[in-house]
Coordinates of C-alpha atoms in Angstrom, one line a residue:
M14 CA 143.4 121.2 147.4
H15 CA 144.1 119.2 144.3
G16 CA 147.4 118.4 145.9
N17 CA 145.3 117.4 149.2
K18 CA 142.9 115.1 147.2
A19 CA 146.0 113.4 145.2
R20 CA 147.7 112.7 148.5
L21 CA 144.2 110.9 149.9
A22 CA 143.9 108.9 146.8
L23 CA 147.4 107.7 146.8
A24 CA 147.1 106.7 150.9
A25 CA 144.0 104.8 150.1
V26 CA 145.6 102.8 147.7
A27 CA 148.6 102.3 149.8
G28 CA 146.3 101.4 152.3
S29 CA 144.5 98.6 150.4
L30 CA 147.8 97.2 149.4
L31 CA 148.7 97.2 152.7
L32 CA 145.2 95.5 153.9
A33 CA 145.9 93.0 151.0
A34 CA 149.3 92.3 152.1
A35 CA 148.5 91.9 155.6
C36 CA 145.2 89.5 155.2
P37 CA 146.3 87.2 152.4
A38 CA 143.5 85.5 150.5
A39 CA 143.2 81.8 150.2
S40 CA 140.9 79.0 149.1
L41 CA 140.2 75.3 148.4
Q42 CA 138.3 72.9 147.1
A43 CA 137.0 69.4 148.8
R44 CA 134.9 66.9 147.5
V45 CA 133.3 64.1 149.3
A46 CA 135.8 61.6 149.5
Q47 CA 133.8 58.2 150.7
G48 CA 130.6 56.5 150.2
D49 CA 129.4 57.3 154.1
D50 CA 130.6 60.8 153.7
D51 CA 127.0 61.7 152.3
A52 CA 123.7 60.2 154.0
E53 CA 120.0 60.5 153.9
E54 CA 117.7 59.9 157.1
G55 CA 114.0 59.2 156.2
R56 CA 111.1 60.4 158.2
T57 CA 111.5 57.2 160.7
G58 CA 115.0 58.3 161.3
I59 CA 116.7 55.4 159.5
V60 CA 119.8 56.6 157.7
Q61 CA 120.8 55.4 154.8
L62 CA 124.4 55.4 153.7
G63 CA 125.7 54.5 150.0
S64 CA 122.6 55.7 147.8
S65 CA 123.0 56.2 144.5
D66 CA 121.9 59.6 144.7
L67 CA 120.8 62.2 147.2
E68 CA 117.2 63.6 147.5
L69 CA 116.9 67.0 148.6
V70 CA 114.8 66.5 150.2
Y71 CA 111.5 64.6 149.3
D72 CA 111.9 61.0 148.7
D73 CA 109.5 58.7 147.4
G74 CA 111.3 55.6 147.2
Y75 CA 111.7 54.7 150.5
P76 CA 108.7 54.0 152.7
P77 CA 107.4 56.0 154.4
A78 CA 107.5 58.7 151.6
G79 CA 108.1 62.5 152.7
E80 CA 111.1 65.0 153.6
Q81 CA 113.9 63.7 154.8
V82 CA 117.7 65.0 156.5
V83 CA 120.5 65.0 154.0
G84 CA 123.9 65.4 155.5
I85 CA 127.2 66.1 153.7
R86 CA 130.4 65.7 155.4
F87 CA 133.6 67.2 154.1
R88 CA 137.0 65.9 155.1
D89 CA 140.4 67.7 155.8
V90 CA 139.2 71.3 155.7
R91 CA 142.5 73.2 155.8
I92 CA 141.1 76.3 157.0
P93 CA 143.4 77.8 159.6
A94 CA 141.9 79.0 162.9
G95 CA 140.8 82.6 163.3
A96 CA 140.7 82.6 159.0
S97 CA 137.6 85.1 157.8
V98 CA 135.5 82.9 155.3
T99 CA 134.6 85.1 152.6
Q100 CA 133.0 82.7 150.2
A101 CA 131.5 79.0 150.6
T102 CA 129.2 77.1 147.7
V103 CA 128.6 73.3 147.2
Q104 CA 128.1 72.5 144.0
F105 CA 126.1 69.1 143.1
T106 CA 125.7 67.7 139.6
A107 CA 121.9 66.8 138.9
K108 CA 121.2 63.4 138.0
D109 CA 117.7 63.2 136.8
P110 CA 115.2 65.8 135.8
T111 CA 113.6 67.5 138.5
E112 CA 111.3 70.4 138.6
G113 CA 108.4 72.4 140.7
P114 CA 108.8 74.2 144.1
C115 CA 112.0 73.3 146.2
R116 CA 112.8 75.1 149.1
L117 CA 116.2 74.6 151.1
C118 CA 117.6 75.4 154.4
I119 CA 121.1 74.3 154.7
R120 CA 122.8 74.6 158.3
G121 CA 126.2 73.2 159.6
Q122 CA 126.9 70.8 162.6
A123 CA 127.8 73.1 165.3
S124 CA 131.1 70.8 166.3
A125 CA 134.8 70.8 165.2
D126 CA 135.7 67.7 163.6
P127 CA 132.1 65.9 163.6
A128 CA 132.3 62.1 163.6
A129 CA 131.5 60.2 160.5
F130 CA 127.7 59.1 159.5
N131 CA 126.5 56.0 160.9
K132 CA 123.4 54.0 160.3
S133 CA 122.5 54.3 164.2
V134 CA 118.7 55.8 164.5
K135 CA 118.3 59.6 163.7
N136 CA 122.3 60.0 163.1
L137 CA 121.8 63.2 161.4
S138 CA 118.6 64.8 163.0
R139 CA 120.6 64.4 166.6
R140 CA 123.6 66.5 165.6
P141 CA 123.8 70.0 166.7
A142 CA 122.7 72.6 164.2
T143 CA 124.5 76.1 163.7
H144 CA 122.3 79.0 164.5
A145 CA 123.2 80.4 160.9
R146 CA 121.2 79.2 158.3
V147 CA 121.2 79.7 154.3
D148 CA 117.8 79.2 152.2
W149 CA 118.1 77.8 148.8
E150 CA 115.4 77.8 145.8
P151 CA 117.2 75.9 143.0
A152 CA 115.7 76.3 139.8
D153 CA 114.5 73.2 137.8
W154 CA 117.2 70.5 136.7
L155 CA 118.2 68.4 134.0
P156 CA 120.2 65.2 133.9
G157 CA 124.3 65.8 134.0
Q158 CA 123.9 70.0 134.8
A159 CA 126.6 71.2 137.3
G160 CA 126.0 74.7 136.6
P161 CA 124.6 77.9 138.8
A162 CA 121.0 76.2 138.8
Q163 CA 122.7 73.2 141.1
R164 CA 125.5 75.4 143.1
T165 CA 124.2 76.8 146.5
P166 CA 124.2 80.5 147.5
D167 CA 126.8 81.6 149.7
L168 CA 127.5 79.6 152.5
A169 CA 129.7 81.6 154.0
P170 CA 127.9 82.7 157.6
V171 CA 127.3 78.7 158.2
V172 CA 131.0 77.7 157.6
R173 CA 132.0 81.0 159.4
E174 CA 130.1 79.7 162.6
I175 CA 131.9 76.5 162.6
V176 CA 135.7 77.3 161.6
G177 CA 135.3 80.7 164.1
S178 CA 134.9 78.2 167.2
R179 CA 137.4 77.7 169.7
E180 CA 137.8 74.3 169.0
W181 CA 138.4 74.6 165.2
R182 CA 141.8 73.3 163.8
P183 CA 143.2 73.0 160.2
G184 CA 142.4 69.6 158.7
Q185 CA 138.9 68.7 160.9
A186 CA 135.8 67.7 158.8
L187 CA 132.8 69.6 158.2
V188 CA 129.1 68.8 158.3
L189 CA 126.3 70.6 156.1
L190 CA 122.8 69.4 157.2
I191 CA 119.9 69.8 154.2
T192 CA 115.9 69.9 155.0
G193 CA 113.3 71.5 153.5
T194 CA 110.5 70.6 151.1
G195 CA 110.1 69.5 147.4
R196 CA 112.6 67.5 145.2
R197 CA 116.2 68.0 143.6
R198 CA 117.9 64.7 142.8
A199 CA 121.7 64.8 142.8
F200 CA 124.7 62.9 142.0
S201 CA 126.3 61.0 145.7
Y202 CA 129.7 59.8 145.6
D203 CA 128.3 56.4 145.4
G204 CA 126.2 57.2 142.3
S205 CA 129.3 58.9 140.2
Q206 CA 132.2 56.4 141.4
G207 CA 133.3 60.0 143.0
R208 CA 133.4 61.9 140.1
S209 CA 130.5 63.9 140.7
G210 CA 129.6 63.8 144.1
P211 CA 129.1 67.5 146.1
A212 CA 132.1 69.3 145.8
L213 CA 132.5 72.3 148.5
S214 CA 134.5 75.6 147.5
L215 CA 135.8 77.7 150.2
E216 CA 137.8 81.3 149.9
W217 CA 139.0 83.1 153.2
T218 CA 141.6 85.8 154.4
L219 CA 143.8 86.0 157.6
P220 CA 143.6 89.2 159.5
A221 CA 146.6 91.0 160.2
A222 CA 147.9 90.8 163.7
A223 CA 146.5 93.6 166.1
A224 CA 149.0 95.7 167.4
E225 CA 149.2 96.1 171.1
P226 CA 148.1 99.8 172.1
P227 CA 150.9 101.6 174.6
A228 CA 150.0 101.4 178.4
E229 CA 148.3 104.4 179.6
P230 CA 147.0 105.5 182.9
H231 CA 144.0 103.6 184.5
A232 CA 141.0 105.2 184.0
A233 CA 137.9 104.3 186.5
G234 CA 136.5 100.8 185.3
E235 CA 139.6 100.1 183.2
P236 CA 141.9 97.3 184.2
G237 CA 144.1 98.1 187.3
S238 CA 141.9 100.7 188.3
V239 CA 140.1 100.2 191.9
L240 CA 136.6 99.2 190.3
D241 CA 138.3 96.6 188.3
A242 CA 139.5 95.3 191.2
D243 CA 135.9 94.9 192.6
R244 CA 135.0 93.4 189.3
R245 CA 137.6 90.9 190.1
L246 CA 136.5 89.9 193.2
S247 CA 132.9 89.8 192.0
V248 CA 134.2 87.1 189.5
V249 CA 136.0 85.2 192.1
V250 CA 132.8 84.9 194.4
N251 CA 130.9 84.0 191.2
A252 CA 133.3 81.5 190.4
A253 CA 133.5 80.1 193.9
I254 CA 129.5 79.6 194.0
D255 CA 129.6 77.8 190.3
N256 CA 132.0 75.4 192.0
L257 CA 130.2 74.4 194.6
Y258 CA 127.0 73.7 192.3
V259 CA 129.2 71.6 189.8
T260 CA 130.5 70.0 193.4
G261 CA 126.6 69.4 194.2
L262 CA 126.0 68.2 190.5
R263 CA 129.2 65.4 191.0
L264 CA 127.4 64.4 194.2
V265 CA 124.3 63.8 192.4
E266 CA 126.1 61.4 190.1
L267 CA 127.5 59.0 192.7
P268 CA 125.4 56.0 193.9
L269 CA 123.0 56.4 196.7
I270 CA 124.5 53.4 198.5
L271 CA 127.6 55.6 198.7
L272 CA 126.0 59.0 199.3
L273 CA 123.9 58.3 201.8
P274 CA 126.3 56.8 204.6
G275 CA 128.8 59.7 203.9
L276 CA 126.0 62.5 204.6
A277 CA 124.6 60.4 207.6
G278 CA 127.9 60.0 209.1
I279 CA 128.9 63.6 209.0
A280 CA 125.9 64.7 210.3
L281 CA 126.2 62.1 213.2
G282 CA 129.6 63.4 213.8
T283 CA 128.8 66.7 213.7
G284 CA 125.9 66.3 215.9
G285 CA 127.7 64.1 218.4
V286 CA 130.5 66.8 218.6
A287 CA 127.8 69.1 219.2
A288 CA 126.2 66.9 222.3
W289 CA 129.7 66.5 223.6
L290 CA 130.5 70.4 224.0
L291 CA 126.7 71.0 225.5
R292 CA 127.8 68.9 228.1
R293 CA 130.7 70.7 229.1
K294 CA 129.5 73.7 231.1
G295 CA 130.4 76.9 230.4
R296 CA 133.0 76.1 227.5
S297 CA 132.4 76.4 224.0
R298 CA 129.1 78.3 224.3
W299 CA 129.4 79.3 220.6
L300 CA 130.8 76.0 219.4
A301 CA 128.0 73.8 219.9
P302 CA 125.1 75.7 218.6
L303 CA 127.5 76.1 215.5
L304 CA 128.0 72.6 215.2
V305 CA 123.8 72.1 215.6
V306 CA 123.3 74.3 212.7
L307 CA 125.9 72.3 210.8
A308 CA 124.3 69.3 211.4
V309 CA 120.7 70.3 210.7
L310 CA 122.6 71.9 207.1
A311 CA 124.2 68.7 206.5
L312 CA 120.4 66.9 206.4
G313 CA 119.1 69.7 204.2
V314 CA 121.7 69.1 201.9
A315 CA 121.4 65.3 201.9
A316 CA 117.8 66.1 201.4
W317 CA 118.6 68.1 198.2
L318 CA 120.9 65.8 197.1
I319 CA 118.4 63.0 197.4
D320 CA 115.8 65.0 195.4
R321 CA 118.2 65.7 192.4
H322 CA 119.2 62.1 192.5
T323 CA 115.8 60.9 192.1
L324 CA 115.0 63.4 189.6
R325 CA 118.1 62.5 187.6
L326 CA 117.2 59.0 187.6
L327 CA 113.5 59.7 186.8
K328 CA 114.7 61.6 183.9
E329 CA 117.2 59.0 182.5
N330 CA 114.7 56.4 182.8
R331 CA 112.1 58.5 180.6
E332 CA 114.8 59.4 178.2
L333 CA 115.6 55.5 177.8
R334 CA 112.5 53.9 177.2
R335 CA 111.7 56.7 174.7
K336 CA 114.9 56.3 172.8
G337 CA 114.6 52.6 173.4
S338 CA 111.3 53.0 171.7
T339 CA 111.9 55.3 169.1
E340 CA 115.0 53.0 167.7
A341 CA 113.2 50.1 167.9
I342 CA 110.7 51.3 165.6
G343 CA 113.2 52.7 163.1
L344 CA 115.4 49.3 163.3
L345 CA 111.9 47.7 162.7
D346 CA 111.1 49.8 159.9
L347 CA 114.3 48.9 158.4
I348 CA 113.8 44.9 158.6
C349 CA 110.3 44.8 157.9
E350 CA 111.0 47.0 154.6
R351 CA 113.3 44.1 153.3
Q352 CA 110.6 41.6 153.9
T353 CA 107.3 43.1 153.5
K354 CA 106.0 43.5 149.7
R355 CA 103.0 46.1 150.2
K356 CA 104.6 49.7 150.1
A357 CA 101.1 51.9 151.3
F358 CA 99.8 51.9 154.7
L359 CA 96.7 50.5 155.8
F360 CA 95.4 54.2 157.0
D361 CA 95.2 57.2 155.8
E362 CA 98.1 59.1 157.2
H363 CA 97.3 62.6 156.0
H364 CA 94.0 62.1 158.0
A365 CA 95.1 60.4 161.0
R366 CA 97.9 63.4 161.4
E367 CA 95.3 66.0 161.3
G368 CA 92.7 64.1 163.7
L369 CA 95.8 63.6 166.2
T370 CA 96.8 67.4 166.2
A371 CA 93.0 68.4 166.5
A372 CA 92.3 66.2 169.8
F373 CA 96.1 66.5 171.1
G374 CA 97.9 69.6 169.9
K375 CA 101.6 68.7 169.6
V376 CA 101.9 64.7 168.3
R377 CA 104.6 62.9 167.3
T378 CA 104.0 59.7 165.1
L379 CA 106.6 57.1 163.6
P380 CA 104.9 54.5 161.4
L381 CA 106.1 51.6 160.0
I382 CA 104.7 48.7 157.6
Y383 CA 105.3 46.0 159.9
D384 CA 104.2 42.8 157.8
D385 CA 101.8 42.3 155.0
A386 CA 98.9 42.4 157.1
T387 CA 99.9 44.9 159.6
D388 CA 101.1 48.4 160.3
V389 CA 102.4 49.7 163.6
V390 CA 102.5 53.1 164.7
L391 CA 104.3 54.9 167.8
V392 CA 102.2 57.6 169.1
R393 CA 103.7 60.4 171.2
I394 CA 101.8 63.0 172.8
E395 CA 103.0 65.9 174.8
N396 CA 99.7 67.0 176.4
P397 CA 98.7 65.1 178.0
L398 CA 102.1 63.1 178.4
A399 CA 101.4 59.7 176.9
Q400 CA 103.0 57.1 174.8
A401 CA 101.1 54.4 172.8
F402 CA 101.4 51.6 170.5
L403 CA 98.6 51.3 167.7
A404 CA 98.5 47.8 165.3
V405 CA 96.3 48.3 162.7
V406 CA 95.6 45.0 161.0
D407 CA 94.1 44.0 157.7
L408 CA 91.6 41.1 158.4
G409 CA 91.5 40.5 154.4
A410 CA 95.0 39.9 154.1
P411 CA 96.0 36.1 152.8
G412 CA 97.2 33.9 155.3
I413 CA 95.4 35.7 158.2
D414 CA 94.4 33.8 161.3
I415 CA 92.9 34.8 164.8
R416 CA 94.2 33.3 167.7
L417 CA 92.6 33.3 171.5
G418 CA 93.9 32.5 174.9
T419 CA 91.4 30.9 176.8
T420 CA 92.6 29.3 179.8
I421 CA 90.0 30.5 181.7
D422 CA 91.0 28.3 184.9
R423 CA 94.6 30.0 185.2
K424 CA 96.3 33.1 184.2
R425 CA 99.6 33.1 181.9
L426 CA 101.8 36.0 180.0
T427 CA 100.5 37.4 176.9
S428 CA 104.1 36.8 175.7
E429 CA 103.9 33.2 176.5
F430 CA 100.6 32.7 174.6
A431 CA 101.9 34.9 171.7
R432 CA 105.2 32.6 171.1
E433 CA 102.8 29.6 172.1
N434 CA 100.5 30.7 168.7
N435 CA 103.6 32.0 166.4
C436 CA 101.8 35.3 166.9
T437 CA 102.8 38.5 165.2
V438 CA 100.9 40.7 167.1
A439 CA 98.9 39.9 170.4
V440 CA 97.8 42.0 173.4
N441 CA 96.3 41.2 177.0
G442 CA 92.8 40.2 178.1
E443 CA 90.9 40.2 181.0
A444 CA 92.6 39.8 184.2
G445 CA 89.6 39.7 186.6
R446 CA 89.0 41.4 189.7
S447 CA 92.7 41.8 190.8
P448 CA 96.0 40.6 189.8
K449 CA 96.1 37.9 192.0
P450 CA 96.3 34.3 190.3
D451 CA 93.1 33.1 191.3
S452 CA 90.9 36.0 191.3
G453 CA 88.4 35.1 189.2
F454 CA 86.5 37.1 186.9
G455 CA 84.1 38.7 189.4
E456 CA 82.1 41.1 187.2
W457 CA 84.3 41.3 184.1
I458 CA 82.9 38.6 182.3
G459 CA 81.5 37.9 179.0
N460 CA 81.2 35.9 175.7
L461 CA 84.4 33.7 174.7
I462 CA 84.6 31.5 171.6
R463 CA 87.6 30.4 170.1
Q464 CA 87.1 28.6 166.4
G465 CA 83.7 28.1 167.3
N466 CA 83.7 26.4 170.1
V467 CA 82.0 28.3 173.1
I468 CA 84.3 28.8 176.2
L469 CA 81.5 31.3 178.0
L470 CA 78.1 33.1 177.1
K471 CA 77.5 35.4 180.1
D472 CA 77.1 38.8 178.4
T473 CA 75.6 41.1 180.0
D474 CA 74.2 44.8 179.3
K475 CA 77.5 46.0 180.7
R476 CA 79.8 44.4 178.6
P477 CA 80.5 44.7 174.9
F478 CA 82.4 42.0 172.6
L479 CA 84.1 41.7 169.1
S480 CA 83.2 39.0 166.9
F481 CA 84.9 37.7 164.2
D482 CA 83.1 35.2 161.4
P483 CA 85.2 32.2 159.8
S484 CA 86.5 34.5 156.8
N485 CA 87.6 37.3 159.8
R486 CA 85.1 39.7 158.8
A487 CA 84.7 41.5 162.4
R488 CA 81.3 42.6 164.1
Y489 CA 80.8 44.5 167.1
S490 CA 78.4 44.2 169.6
P491 CA 78.0 47.5 172.0
A492 CA 77.7 47.1 176.0
A493 CA 73.9 47.7 175.9
A494 CA 73.2 44.7 173.6
V495 CA 72.9 41.5 175.2
E496 CA 73.4 38.4 173.4
T497 CA 73.9 34.9 175.0
N498 CA 73.2 32.5 171.6
A499 CA 76.2 31.6 169.6
V500 CA 75.4 31.7 166.1
P501 CA 77.8 30.7 163.0
Q502 CA 79.2 34.1 162.3
M503 CA 80.3 34.3 166.1
Y504 CA 83.4 32.1 165.1
N505 CA 85.7 33.8 167.3
V506 CA 84.4 35.9 169.8
I507 CA 86.3 38.3 172.9
W508 CA 84.8 40.8 175.3
G509 CA 85.9 44.0 176.7
R510 CA 84.8 46.0 179.7
M511 CA 83.1 49.1 178.0
D512 CA 82.6 51.4 174.6
A513 CA 85.1 53.5 174.1
V514 CA 83.7 54.3 170.2
L515 CA 80.4 53.8 169.0
D516 CA 79.3 54.2 165.4
G517 CA 82.0 56.8 164.7
Q518 CA 81.3 58.9 167.8
V519 CA 83.7 58.8 170.7
V520 CA 82.1 57.9 174.2
T521 CA 83.2 60.8 176.6
G522 CA 81.8 59.2 179.8
N523 CA 84.7 59.3 182.3
W524 CA 86.1 55.9 183.5
R525 CA 89.1 56.1 185.9
G526 CA 90.7 59.2 184.5
R527 CA 93.9 58.8 182.7
Q528 CA 95.1 55.2 183.0
P529 CA 97.2 52.7 180.8
R530 CA 94.6 51.3 178.3
T531 CA 94.2 48.2 176.1
V532 CA 91.6 48.9 173.4
M533 CA 90.5 47.0 170.8
G534 CA 88.8 48.4 167.4
I535 CA 87.4 47.9 164.3
D536 CA 86.3 50.0 161.2
R537 CA 82.9 50.5 159.6
E538 CA 83.1 47.2 157.3
G539 CA 84.8 45.4 159.8
G540 CA 87.5 44.7 157.5
R541 CA 90.3 46.8 159.8
L542 CA 91.6 45.8 163.3
Y543 CA 93.0 48.5 165.8
L544 CA 94.8 47.4 168.5
L545 CA 96.0 50.2 171.1
V546 CA 98.1 50.0 173.9
V547 CA 98.9 53.0 176.0
D548 CA 101.2 53.1 178.8
G549 CA 100.5 55.1 182.0
R550 CA 101.5 55.8 185.6
Q551 CA 104.6 56.9 184.9
P552 CA 106.0 60.2 185.5
G553 CA 108.2 62.0 182.9
Y554 CA 107.4 59.3 180.3
S555 CA 103.6 58.3 180.2
M556 CA 100.4 59.1 182.0
G557 CA 98.4 57.0 180.3
L558 CA 94.9 58.4 178.8
S559 CA 91.0 58.7 179.2
R560 CA 88.1 56.8 177.5
E561 CA 87.7 59.6 175.5
E562 CA 91.2 60.2 174.5
V563 CA 91.9 56.8 173.4
G564 CA 89.0 57.0 171.5
R565 CA 89.9 60.2 169.9
I566 CA 93.4 58.3 168.7
L567 CA 91.0 55.5 167.2
T568 CA 88.8 57.6 165.2
A569 CA 92.0 59.7 163.6
F570 CA 93.4 56.3 162.2
G571 CA 89.8 55.1 161.0
A572 CA 88.2 53.1 164.1
H573 CA 84.4 52.9 164.1
N574 CA 83.7 51.0 167.0
A575 CA 86.3 50.2 169.9
M576 CA 85.8 48.8 173.3
L577 CA 88.1 49.2 176.2
C578 CA 89.7 46.2 177.5
D579 CA 91.4 45.2 181.1
E580 CA 93.8 47.9 181.6
G581 CA 96.3 49.1 184.3
G582 CA 99.4 46.5 184.8
S583 CA 97.7 44.7 182.4
T584 CA 98.2 46.6 179.4
C585 CA 100.4 44.8 177.1
M586 CA 101.3 44.6 173.6
F587 CA 103.6 41.5 172.1
L588 CA 105.3 42.1 168.7
S589 CA 107.1 39.1 167.5
R590 CA 109.7 41.5 165.4
F591 CA 110.3 43.6 168.6
G592 CA 111.1 40.5 170.3
G593 CA 108.8 40.4 173.1
I594 CA 106.6 42.9 174.9
S595 CA 106.8 46.4 173.0
N596 CA 105.5 48.9 175.7
V597 CA 106.3 49.3 179.2
P598 CA 104.0 47.9 181.6
C599 CA 103.5 50.1 184.8
D600 CA 103.8 47.5 187.2
N601 CA 107.0 45.5 188.7
R602 CA 109.5 47.6 186.9
G603 CA 108.0 47.2 183.3
Q604 CA 107.2 43.5 183.8
E605 CA 104.0 42.2 182.2
R606 CA 101.2 40.9 184.3
P607 CA 99.6 37.6 183.3
T608 CA 96.0 37.4 182.5
Y609 CA 93.1 34.8 181.8
T610 CA 92.2 35.5 178.6
H611 CA 94.4 37.2 175.1
F612 CA 94.2 38.3 171.7
G613 CA 96.5 37.5 169.0
I614 CA 97.1 37.4 165.2
T615 CA 99.3 35.3 163.0
L616 CA 100.2 35.3 159.6
R617 CA 100.6 32.0 157.6
E618 CA 103.5 32.1 154.9

């Protein structure tokens, strides 16, 4: 027995030695090699390259403050394809003392040889991430430390998923993405001239090639058996179906100007041959009906392709509009941050987020400090599907002036009015009874005063209005109140169509369901102005909001009174730094509609 145990032990040792010889271990170390190989993406999607440090992951120095995404790219990672990663860590070097709870999540980019980071909006968060993740709760850091507290846990599962893909080749790049909460501040490449930037350590083994087993008779279901032949036939059939489906998708990509004539030609040609055969009595009895069926099928395919083509165009249009709005806000954030002294928002961001979530559930906001007197917020709601722009204006800011468009004898574009008056922000006013150029106001009329000069005093118990005194302090007059006498405090006045918020309470009465909306509101003290535009009537992009829903948005941001203005195709907002109209009007393929009146804000230097 003792002899058997000795032989078993000797065999185990020999097997271990053989396994070690067959699966040699290797390692490498790689440090971030260039300044654009570590990057930070803030809450608005703006990507920073060349920062002196890496904030893991809360950054309070780049407005708006909040958690960000950190990306680290290691070049020339020479792990052979098929290698089994046994250990992987990243070593950071602490730049400043940082302490407190910190919970980080580390994933990789799920693609071989990922592209370098750049400053396009959301360049980090839009990258596909690995399913594997490793959580890290680092201890407190002290300046200059580069020890176990600054070293990640084992990242082998993440790296294994990347190098285990079929596309992986030795020498490609590898990207890690870090998200989470809390704060630890590490040296970046630029902050340490490359000496103390993030360093990657990897260990792996190469498995021995598997020996091919000797050929044996085929059992049922194994390769070469009758059952295996059935399986091969099933694979062929499924492949043919997949090829047909892919062909259909490729046809959908064709322009309709090519697609429709081709399908029409096939259908007409098939039908013509079928008619000719039917006139030949007694001949080809089965062929003519078959061609008729083929013609009908061709028409069905045409209808399906047109339907798919339309849906595809709608989806692309929706994505382009959403992407355009998001990227524009992100770029504006970068521009405005450099030109604006103010660092805090004009509204309570936490309160706004809570109010929007309570009212709509899933809501995304992209806020930016637009200038020294104005914030702009992109609001995107999933249910109901809607997108809106909100401008919050500090009426007490130095240099603020109110501008009114009062050409009540003719209509003009909001953008034309805004550029003529050097407005930083402007919205449409009243378009009257219809979109026609000479429609007149009809019942949609009220008080209009520009810099103390009375244009109209036609208030009724149906029309609210906003008035501003010479110091720009705002006052709201609800629809039920009738004021037809101008007083000195009514220095600038513009009317609306109906109440949306009264004394902090949202008006719940229905008005034309969900529509594109233009809404103006003020806070309780009259020192904040709210200009809201909501896109609508555009399936897949934004369907609009009801009177109650726009009231919910405004009260979330602090409005105490608000009024609906002209809406529908008239709804538009001009932002000078945006380059023109920021939203997508629902008429004329996104073109703005002229209106009689307009409202704008200017900011003197």
